[in-house]
């Protein structure tokens, strides 16, 4: 896996990232850091990547468990350290899983397996942050 991150020049703190799989993502800094807030900040990208990683796992595990899953959203709320390095210190993952006759224990197991075994991003962040999760199941 690889990527290239390039600064967009003298007019702020915007960057463009090119991934090894051929995708492009923009990032920008907050105004107080010299950015123009035109794209997600780098640490927001870390957080959203983690959400994507765990949601992917949960959906895959539920499908393999023959659950009739129709949707999965995860809202991440994080706190960071007040001094440098401003690592994440707490992250709550609120899952909203939609489907028909979903088994709560199976959904909880899928979330647990993601956090403990499969989601590389949340496992890495768990080295500095207290990770918690909440769950809402919505009948489709």
mmCIF file of N, CA, C and O in Angstrom, residues 22-102:
data_model
loop_
_atom_site.group_PDB
_atom_site.id
_atom_site.type_symbol
_atom_site.label_atom_id
_atom_site.label_comp_id
_atom_site.label_asym_id
_atom_site.label_seq_id
_atom_site.Cartn_x
_atom_site.Cartn_y
_atom_site.Cartn_z
ATOM 1 N N UNK A 22 -5.112 4.494 -7.186
ATOM 2 C CA UNK A 22 -5.514 5.418 -8.228
ATOM 3 C C UNK A 22 -6.556 6.452 -7.850
ATOM 4 O O UNK A 22 -7.191 7.033 -8.731
ATOM 5 N N UNK A 23 -6.752 6.700 -6.576
ATOM 6 C CA UNK A 23 -7.743 7.679 -6.139
ATOM 7 C C UNK A 23 -7.066 8.937 -5.622
ATOM 8 O O UNK A 23 -5.924 8.913 -5.185
ATOM 9 N N UNK A 24 -7.820 10.044 -5.652
ATOM 10 C CA UNK A 24 -7.291 11.329 -5.207
ATOM 11 C C UNK A 24 -8.196 11.865 -4.096
ATOM 12 O O UNK A 24 -9.423 11.813 -4.199
ATOM 13 N N UNK A 25 -7.563 12.381 -3.038
ATOM 14 C CA UNK A 25 -8.285 12.949 -1.903
ATOM 15 C C UNK A 25 -7.645 14.280 -1.549
ATOM 16 O O UNK A 25 -6.418 14.389 -1.496
ATOM 17 N N UNK A 26 -8.468 15.282 -1.306
ATOM 18 C CA UNK A 26 -7.966 16.589 -0.870
ATOM 19 C C UNK A 26 -8.039 16.683 0.644
ATOM 20 O O UNK A 26 -8.920 16.097 1.277
ATOM 21 N N UNK A 27 -7.099 17.434 1.214
ATOM 22 C CA UNK A 27 -7.093 17.735 2.650
ATOM 23 C C UNK A 27 -6.720 19.196 2.811
ATOM 24 O O UNK A 27 -6.019 19.758 1.970
ATOM 25 N N UNK A 28 -7.182 19.815 3.882
ATOM 26 C CA UNK A 28 -6.839 21.206 4.167
ATOM 27 C C UNK A 28 -6.751 21.379 5.670
ATOM 28 O O UNK A 28 -7.288 20.572 6.440
ATOM 29 N N UNK A 29 -6.087 22.433 6.074
ATOM 30 C CA UNK A 29 -5.974 22.747 7.489
ATOM 31 C C UNK A 29 -7.052 23.707 7.929
ATOM 32 O O UNK A 29 -7.717 24.358 7.121
ATOM 33 N N UNK A 30 -7.191 23.799 9.233
ATOM 34 C CA UNK A 30 -8.116 24.773 9.817
ATOM 35 C C UNK A 30 -7.540 26.172 9.652
ATOM 36 O O UNK A 30 -6.315 26.339 9.572
ATOM 37 N N UNK A 31 -8.374 27.194 9.588
ATOM 38 C CA UNK A 31 -7.880 28.563 9.426
ATOM 39 C C UNK A 31 -6.844 28.970 10.480
ATOM 40 O O UNK A 31 -5.873 29.647 10.158
ATOM 41 N N UNK A 32 -7.032 28.527 11.729
ATOM 42 C CA UNK A 32 -6.070 28.913 12.762
ATOM 43 C C UNK A 32 -4.691 28.283 12.550
ATOM 44 O O UNK A 32 -3.710 28.722 13.139
ATOM 45 N N UNK A 33 -4.611 27.306 11.666
ATOM 46 C CA UNK A 33 -3.327 26.678 11.328
ATOM 47 C C UNK A 33 -2.828 27.076 9.956
ATOM 48 O O UNK A 33 -1.920 26.443 9.423
ATOM 49 N N UNK A 34 -3.434 28.093 9.360
ATOM 50 C CA UNK A 34 -2.999 28.554 8.045
ATOM 51 C C UNK A 34 -3.772 27.973 6.881
ATOM 52 O O UNK A 34 -3.499 28.284 5.729
ATOM 53 N N UNK A 35 -4.742 27.123 7.175
ATOM 54 C CA UNK A 35 -5.541 26.530 6.110
ATOM 55 C C UNK A 35 -6.744 27.374 5.757
ATOM 56 O O UNK A 35 -6.991 28.432 6.344
ATOM 57 N N UNK A 36 -7.503 26.896 4.786
ATOM 58 C CA UNK A 36 -8.713 27.589 4.346
ATOM 59 C C UNK A 36 -9.982 26.771 4.606
ATOM 60 O O UNK A 36 -11.056 27.152 4.166
ATOM 61 N N UNK A 37 -9.828 25.622 5.264
ATOM 62 C CA UNK A 37 -10.961 24.765 5.620
ATOM 63 C C UNK A 37 -11.793 24.374 4.394
ATOM 64 O O UNK A 37 -13.016 24.343 4.450
ATOM 65 N N UNK A 38 -11.118 24.062 3.287
ATOM 66 C CA UNK A 38 -11.805 23.706 2.046
ATOM 67 C C UNK A 38 -11.983 22.202 1.857
ATOM 68 O O UNK A 38 -12.633 21.775 0.900
ATOM 69 N N UNK A 39 -11.388 21.417 2.735
ATOM 70 C CA UNK A 39 -11.457 19.961 2.639
ATOM 71 C C UNK A 39 -11.259 19.398 4.040
ATOM 72 O O UNK A 39 -10.909 20.143 4.965
ATOM 73 N N UNK A 40 -11.480 18.104 4.229
ATOM 74 C CA UNK A 40 -11.271 17.529 5.551
ATOM 75 C C UNK A 40 -9.829 17.730 6.035
ATOM 76 O O UNK A 40 -8.894 17.725 5.234
ATOM 77 N N UNK A 41 -9.694 17.896 7.341
ATOM 78 C CA UNK A 41 -8.366 17.994 7.945
ATOM 79 C C UNK A 41 -7.763 16.598 8.041
ATOM 80 O O UNK A 41 -8.486 15.602 8.104
ATOM 81 N N UNK A 42 -6.443 16.490 8.054
ATOM 82 C CA UNK A 42 -5.804 15.173 8.085
ATOM 83 C C UNK A 42 -6.288 14.264 9.217
ATOM 84 O O UNK A 42 -6.539 13.073 8.984
ATOM 85 N N UNK A 43 -6.465 14.783 10.421
ATOM 86 C CA UNK A 43 -6.925 13.917 11.513
ATOM 87 C C UNK A 43 -8.386 13.518 11.346
ATOM 88 O O UNK A 43 -8.802 12.452 11.814
ATOM 89 N N UNK A 44 -9.174 14.348 10.649
ATOM 90 C CA UNK A 44 -10.532 13.936 10.308
ATOM 91 C C UNK A 44 -10.482 12.752 9.341
ATOM 92 O O UNK A 44 -11.316 11.850 9.420
ATOM 93 N N UNK A 45 -9.501 12.763 8.449
ATOM 94 C CA UNK A 45 -9.343 11.653 7.508
ATOM 95 C C UNK A 45 -9.004 10.357 8.250
ATOM 96 O O UNK A 45 -9.485 9.284 7.884
ATOM 97 N N UNK A 46 -8.174 10.463 9.289
ATOM 98 C CA UNK A 46 -7.855 9.288 10.104
ATOM 99 C C UNK A 46 -9.139 8.740 10.729
ATOM 100 O O UNK A 46 -9.403 7.536 10.688
ATOM 101 N N UNK A 47 -9.951 9.641 11.279
ATOM 102 C CA UNK A 47 -11.186 9.232 11.929
ATOM 103 C C UNK A 47 -12.176 8.636 10.933
ATOM 104 O O UNK A 47 -12.754 7.575 11.177
ATOM 105 N N UNK A 48 -12.352 9.276 9.786
ATOM 106 C CA UNK A 48 -13.309 8.743 8.817
ATOM 107 C C UNK A 48 -12.822 7.445 8.200
ATOM 108 O O UNK A 48 -13.614 6.550 7.910
ATOM 109 N N UNK A 49 -11.526 7.300 8.030
ATOM 110 C CA UNK A 49 -10.986 6.026 7.545
ATOM 111 C C UNK A 49 -11.252 4.901 8.526
ATOM 112 O O UNK A 49 -11.562 3.769 8.138
ATOM 113 N N UNK A 50 -11.151 5.220 9.809
ATOM 114 C CA UNK A 50 -11.427 4.230 10.843
ATOM 115 C C UNK A 50 -12.904 3.832 10.814
ATOM 116 O O UNK A 50 -13.235 2.652 10.934
ATOM 117 N N UNK A 51 -13.776 4.816 10.638
ATOM 118 C CA UNK A 51 -15.201 4.515 10.517
ATOM 119 C C UNK A 51 -15.493 3.634 9.325
ATOM 120 O O UNK A 51 -16.281 2.687 9.417
ATOM 121 N N UNK A 52 -14.854 3.917 8.202
ATOM 122 C CA UNK A 52 -15.045 3.094 7.013
ATOM 123 C C UNK A 52 -14.536 1.680 7.208
ATOM 124 O O UNK A 52 -15.167 0.710 6.781
ATOM 125 N N UNK A 53 -13.411 1.561 7.877
ATOM 126 C CA UNK A 53 -12.805 0.255 8.130
ATOM 127 C C UNK A 53 -13.724 -0.617 8.978
ATOM 128 O O UNK A 53 -14.001 -1.766 8.641
ATOM 129 N N UNK A 54 -14.227 -0.069 10.072
ATOM 130 C CA UNK A 54 -15.063 -0.877 10.966
ATOM 131 C C UNK A 54 -16.445 -1.134 10.372
ATOM 132 O O UNK A 54 -16.990 -2.228 10.525
ATOM 133 N N UNK A 55 -17.030 -0.157 9.669
ATOM 134 C CA UNK A 55 -18.333 -0.378 9.037
ATOM 135 C C UNK A 55 -18.238 -1.477 7.980
ATOM 136 O O UNK A 55 -19.123 -2.332 7.871
ATOM 137 N N UNK A 56 -17.150 -1.460 7.223
ATOM 138 C CA UNK A 56 -16.910 -2.509 6.218
ATOM 139 C C UNK A 56 -16.912 -3.885 6.888
ATOM 140 O O UNK A 56 -17.573 -4.820 6.432
ATOM 141 N N UNK A 57 -16.144 -3.993 7.984
ATOM 142 C CA UNK A 57 -16.072 -5.268 8.700
ATOM 143 C C UNK A 57 -17.445 -5.715 9.176
ATOM 144 O O UNK A 57 -17.818 -6.878 9.013
ATOM 145 N N UNK A 58 -18.178 -4.808 9.806
ATOM 146 C CA UNK A 58 -19.469 -5.157 10.391
ATOM 147 C C UNK A 58 -20.430 -5.663 9.314
ATOM 148 O O UNK A 58 -21.069 -6.704 9.481
ATOM 149 N N UNK A 59 -20.505 -4.959 8.190
ATOM 150 C CA UNK A 59 -21.395 -5.395 7.109
ATOM 151 C C UNK A 59 -20.961 -6.757 6.578
ATOM 152 O O UNK A 59 -21.793 -7.663 6.396
ATOM 153 N N UNK A 60 -19.677 -6.938 6.361
ATOM 154 C CA UNK A 60 -19.173 -8.213 5.838
ATOM 155 C C UNK A 60 -19.475 -9.366 6.799
ATOM 156 O O UNK A 60 -19.954 -10.432 6.381
ATOM 157 N N UNK A 61 -19.224 -9.156 8.077
ATOM 158 C CA UNK A 61 -19.486 -10.195 9.073
ATOM 159 C C UNK A 61 -20.979 -10.506 9.147
ATOM 160 O O UNK A 61 -21.370 -11.681 9.217
ATOM 161 N N UNK A 62 -21.824 -9.478 9.112
ATOM 162 C CA UNK A 62 -23.267 -9.713 9.160
ATOM 163 C C UNK A 62 -23.760 -10.463 7.930
ATOM 164 O O UNK A 62 -24.613 -11.359 8.041
ATOM 165 N N UNK A 63 -23.227 -10.119 6.762
ATOM 166 C CA UNK A 63 -23.628 -10.849 5.548
ATOM 167 C C UNK A 63 -23.196 -12.313 5.635
ATOM 168 O O UNK A 63 -23.955 -13.208 5.291
ATOM 169 N N UNK A 64 -21.959 -12.544 6.117
ATOM 170 C CA UNK A 64 -21.471 -13.927 6.259
ATOM 171 C C UNK A 64 -22.268 -14.685 7.310
ATOM 172 O O UNK A 64 -22.354 -15.907 7.260
ATOM 173 N N UNK A 65 -22.851 -13.954 8.260
ATOM 174 C CA UNK A 65 -23.680 -14.570 9.305
ATOM 175 C C UNK A 65 -25.128 -14.725 8.850
ATOM 176 O O UNK A 65 -26.006 -15.039 9.663
ATOM 177 N N UNK A 66 -25.378 -14.443 7.591
ATOM 178 C CA UNK A 66 -26.698 -14.562 6.970
ATOM 179 C C UNK A 66 -27.752 -13.669 7.625
ATOM 180 O O UNK A 66 -28.927 -14.023 7.723
ATOM 181 N N UNK A 67 -27.310 -12.496 8.068
ATOM 182 C CA UNK A 67 -28.234 -11.508 8.589
ATOM 183 C C UNK A 67 -28.753 -10.674 7.416
ATOM 184 O O UNK A 67 -28.003 -10.383 6.482
ATOM 185 N N UNK A 68 -29.999 -10.279 7.471
ATOM 186 C CA UNK A 68 -30.623 -9.496 6.393
ATOM 187 C C UNK A 68 -30.357 -8.005 6.651
ATOM 188 O O UNK A 68 -31.250 -7.252 7.001
ATOM 189 N N UNK A 69 -29.095 -7.623 6.481
ATOM 190 C CA UNK A 69 -28.665 -6.254 6.764
ATOM 191 C C UNK A 69 -28.929 -5.379 5.544
ATOM 192 O O UNK A 69 -28.645 -5.762 4.413
ATOM 193 N N UNK A 70 -29.513 -4.195 5.777
ATOM 194 C CA UNK A 70 -29.831 -3.259 4.699
ATOM 195 C C UNK A 70 -29.008 -1.985 4.777
ATOM 196 O O UNK A 70 -28.872 -1.276 3.789
ATOM 197 N N UNK A 71 -28.498 -1.668 5.963
ATOM 198 C CA UNK A 71 -27.723 -0.440 6.118
ATOM 199 C C UNK A 71 -26.855 -0.497 7.359
ATOM 200 O O UNK A 71 -27.165 -1.208 8.318
ATOM 201 N N UNK A 72 -25.771 0.249 7.299
ATOM 202 C CA UNK A 72 -24.885 0.350 8.456
ATOM 203 C C UNK A 72 -24.229 1.722 8.410
ATOM 204 O O UNK A 72 -23.585 2.072 7.419
ATOM 205 N N UNK A 73 -24.436 2.489 9.459
ATOM 206 C CA UNK A 73 -23.777 3.791 9.589
ATOM 207 C C UNK A 73 -23.071 3.804 10.937
ATOM 208 O O UNK A 73 -23.552 3.203 11.901
ATOM 209 N N UNK A 74 -21.944 4.472 10.986
ATOM 210 C CA UNK A 74 -21.244 4.612 12.257
ATOM 211 C C UNK A 74 -20.823 6.063 12.427
ATOM 212 O O UNK A 74 -20.224 6.644 11.523
ATOM 213 N N UNK A 75 -21.225 6.652 13.549
ATOM 214 C CA UNK A 75 -20.843 8.025 13.870
ATOM 215 C C UNK A 75 -19.741 7.948 14.913
ATOM 216 O O UNK A 75 -19.928 7.338 15.972
ATOM 217 N N UNK A 76 -18.595 8.542 14.612
ATOM 218 C CA UNK A 76 -17.472 8.537 15.533
ATOM 219 C C UNK A 76 -17.364 9.894 16.209
ATOM 220 O O UNK A 76 -17.377 10.919 15.519
ATOM 221 N N UNK A 77 -17.302 9.889 17.524
ATOM 222 C CA UNK A 77 -17.083 11.113 18.292
ATOM 223 C C UNK A 77 -15.785 10.917 19.056
ATOM 224 O O UNK A 77 -15.653 9.958 19.818
ATOM 225 N N UNK A 78 -14.833 11.829 18.827
ATOM 226 C CA UNK A 78 -13.497 11.646 19.377
ATOM 227 C C UNK A 78 -13.044 12.839 20.189
ATOM 228 O O UNK A 78 -13.450 13.973 19.935
ATOM 229 N N UNK A 79 -12.184 12.559 21.137
ATOM 230 C CA UNK A 79 -11.483 13.589 21.892
ATOM 231 C C UNK A 79 -9.992 13.388 21.637
ATOM 232 O O UNK A 79 -9.532 12.254 21.464
ATOM 233 N N UNK A 80 -9.280 14.514 21.643
ATOM 234 C CA UNK A 80 -7.834 14.463 21.419
ATOM 235 C C UNK A 80 -7.110 15.044 22.612
ATOM 236 O O UNK A 80 -7.657 15.844 23.371
ATOM 237 N N UNK A 81 -5.850 14.674 22.759
ATOM 238 C CA UNK A 81 -5.011 15.221 23.817
ATOM 239 C C UNK A 81 -4.890 16.730 23.625
ATOM 240 O O UNK A 81 -4.925 17.228 22.496
ATOM 241 N N UNK A 82 -4.729 17.450 24.713
ATOM 242 C CA UNK A 82 -4.662 18.914 24.628
ATOM 243 C C UNK A 82 -3.282 19.425 24.240
ATOM 244 O O UNK A 82 -3.142 20.570 23.828
ATOM 245 N N UNK A 83 -2.258 18.585 24.350
ATOM 246 C CA UNK A 83 -0.907 19.013 23.968
ATOM 247 C C UNK A 83 -0.336 18.046 22.929
ATOM 248 O O UNK A 83 -0.805 16.922 22.777
ATOM 249 N N UNK A 84 0.678 18.510 22.226
ATOM 250 C CA UNK A 84 1.303 17.701 21.178
ATOM 251 C C UNK A 84 2.021 16.492 21.765
ATOM 252 O O UNK A 84 2.613 16.602 22.819
ATOM 253 N N UNK A 85 1.964 15.351 21.125
ATOM 254 C CA UNK A 85 1.163 15.073 19.932
ATOM 255 C C UNK A 85 -0.303 14.903 20.321
ATOM 256 O O UNK A 85 -0.616 14.214 21.287
ATOM 257 N N UNK A 86 -1.170 15.530 19.592
ATOM 258 C CA UNK A 86 -2.592 15.554 19.931
ATOM 259 C C UNK A 86 -3.290 14.287 19.427
ATOM 260 O O UNK A 86 -4.149 14.322 18.555
ATOM 261 N N UNK A 87 -2.886 13.169 20.030
ATOM 262 C CA UNK A 87 -3.450 11.874 19.658
ATOM 263 C C UNK A 87 -4.896 11.784 20.116
ATOM 264 O O UNK A 87 -5.332 12.517 21.007
ATOM 265 N N UNK A 88 -5.628 10.878 19.516
ATOM 266 C CA UNK A 88 -6.977 10.604 19.992
ATOM 267 C C UNK A 88 -6.866 9.917 21.346
ATOM 268 O O UNK A 88 -6.062 9.005 21.527
ATOM 269 N N UNK A 89 -7.664 10.376 22.307
ATOM 270 C CA UNK A 89 -7.648 9.791 23.646
ATOM 271 C C UNK A 89 -8.943 9.036 23.960
ATOM 272 O O UNK A 89 -8.966 8.203 24.856
ATOM 273 N N UNK A 90 -10.006 9.367 23.240
ATOM 274 C CA UNK A 90 -11.296 8.700 23.430
ATOM 275 C C UNK A 90 -12.052 8.743 22.119
ATOM 276 O O UNK A 90 -12.095 9.781 21.466
ATOM 277 N N UNK A 91 -12.613 7.605 21.736
ATOM 278 C CA UNK A 91 -13.461 7.557 20.539
ATOM 279 C C UNK A 91 -14.661 6.679 20.847
ATOM 280 O O UNK A 91 -14.506 5.540 21.299
ATOM 281 N N UNK A 92 -15.861 7.220 20.628
ATOM 282 C CA UNK A 92 -17.071 6.411 20.709
ATOM 283 C C UNK A 92 -17.573 6.168 19.287
ATOM 284 O O UNK A 92 -17.665 7.093 18.478
ATOM 285 N N UNK A 93 -17.867 4.917 19.001
ATOM 286 C CA UNK A 93 -18.411 4.501 17.714
ATOM 287 C C UNK A 93 -19.896 4.214 17.938
ATOM 288 O O UNK A 93 -20.237 3.280 18.664
ATOM 289 N N UNK A 94 -20.776 5.023 17.354
ATOM 290 C CA UNK A 94 -22.213 4.766 17.463
ATOM 291 C C UNK A 94 -22.692 4.146 16.159
ATOM 292 O O UNK A 94 -22.742 4.805 15.118
ATOM 293 N N UNK A 95 -23.014 2.865 16.219
ATOM 294 C CA UNK A 95 -23.474 2.123 15.051
ATOM 295 C C UNK A 95 -24.983 2.178 14.961
ATOM 296 O O UNK A 95 -25.681 1.964 15.950
ATOM 297 N N UNK A 96 -25.486 2.448 13.763
ATOM 298 C CA UNK A 96 -26.902 2.310 13.456
ATOM 299 C C UNK A 96 -26.976 1.272 12.343
ATOM 300 O O UNK A 96 -26.526 1.511 11.220
ATOM 301 N N UNK A 97 -27.504 0.108 12.692
ATOM 302 C CA UNK A 97 -27.568 -1.000 11.741
ATOM 303 C C UNK A 97 -29.038 -1.252 11.425
ATOM 304 O O UNK A 97 -29.857 -1.425 12.323
ATOM 305 N N UNK A 98 -29.339 -1.250 10.137
ATOM 306 C CA UNK A 98 -30.706 -1.418 9.660
ATOM 307 C C UNK A 98 -30.830 -2.766 8.958
ATOM 308 O O UNK A 98 -29.928 -3.162 8.210
ATOM 309 N N UNK A 99 -31.932 -3.442 9.216
ATOM 310 C CA UNK A 99 -32.166 -4.720 8.547
ATOM 311 C C UNK A 99 -33.468 -5.334 8.992
ATOM 312 O O UNK A 99 -34.254 -4.710 9.710
ATOM 313 N N UNK A 100 -33.671 -6.558 8.558
ATOM 314 C CA UNK A 100 -34.890 -7.278 8.914
ATOM 315 C C UNK A 100 -34.535 -8.398 9.888
ATOM 316 O O UNK A 100 -33.675 -9.227 9.590
ATOM 317 N N UNK A 101 -35.205 -8.369 11.021
ATOM 318 C CA UNK A 101 -35.038 -9.417 12.039
ATOM 319 C C UNK A 101 -33.576 -9.638 12.420
ATOM 320 O O UNK A 101 -33.126 -10.768 12.576
ATOM 321 N N UNK A 102 -32.834 -8.549 12.559
ATOM 322 C CA UNK A 102 -31.427 -8.674 12.944
ATOM 323 C C UNK A 102 -31.326 -9.200 14.363
ATOM 324 O O UNK A 102 -32.049 -8.778 15.260
#
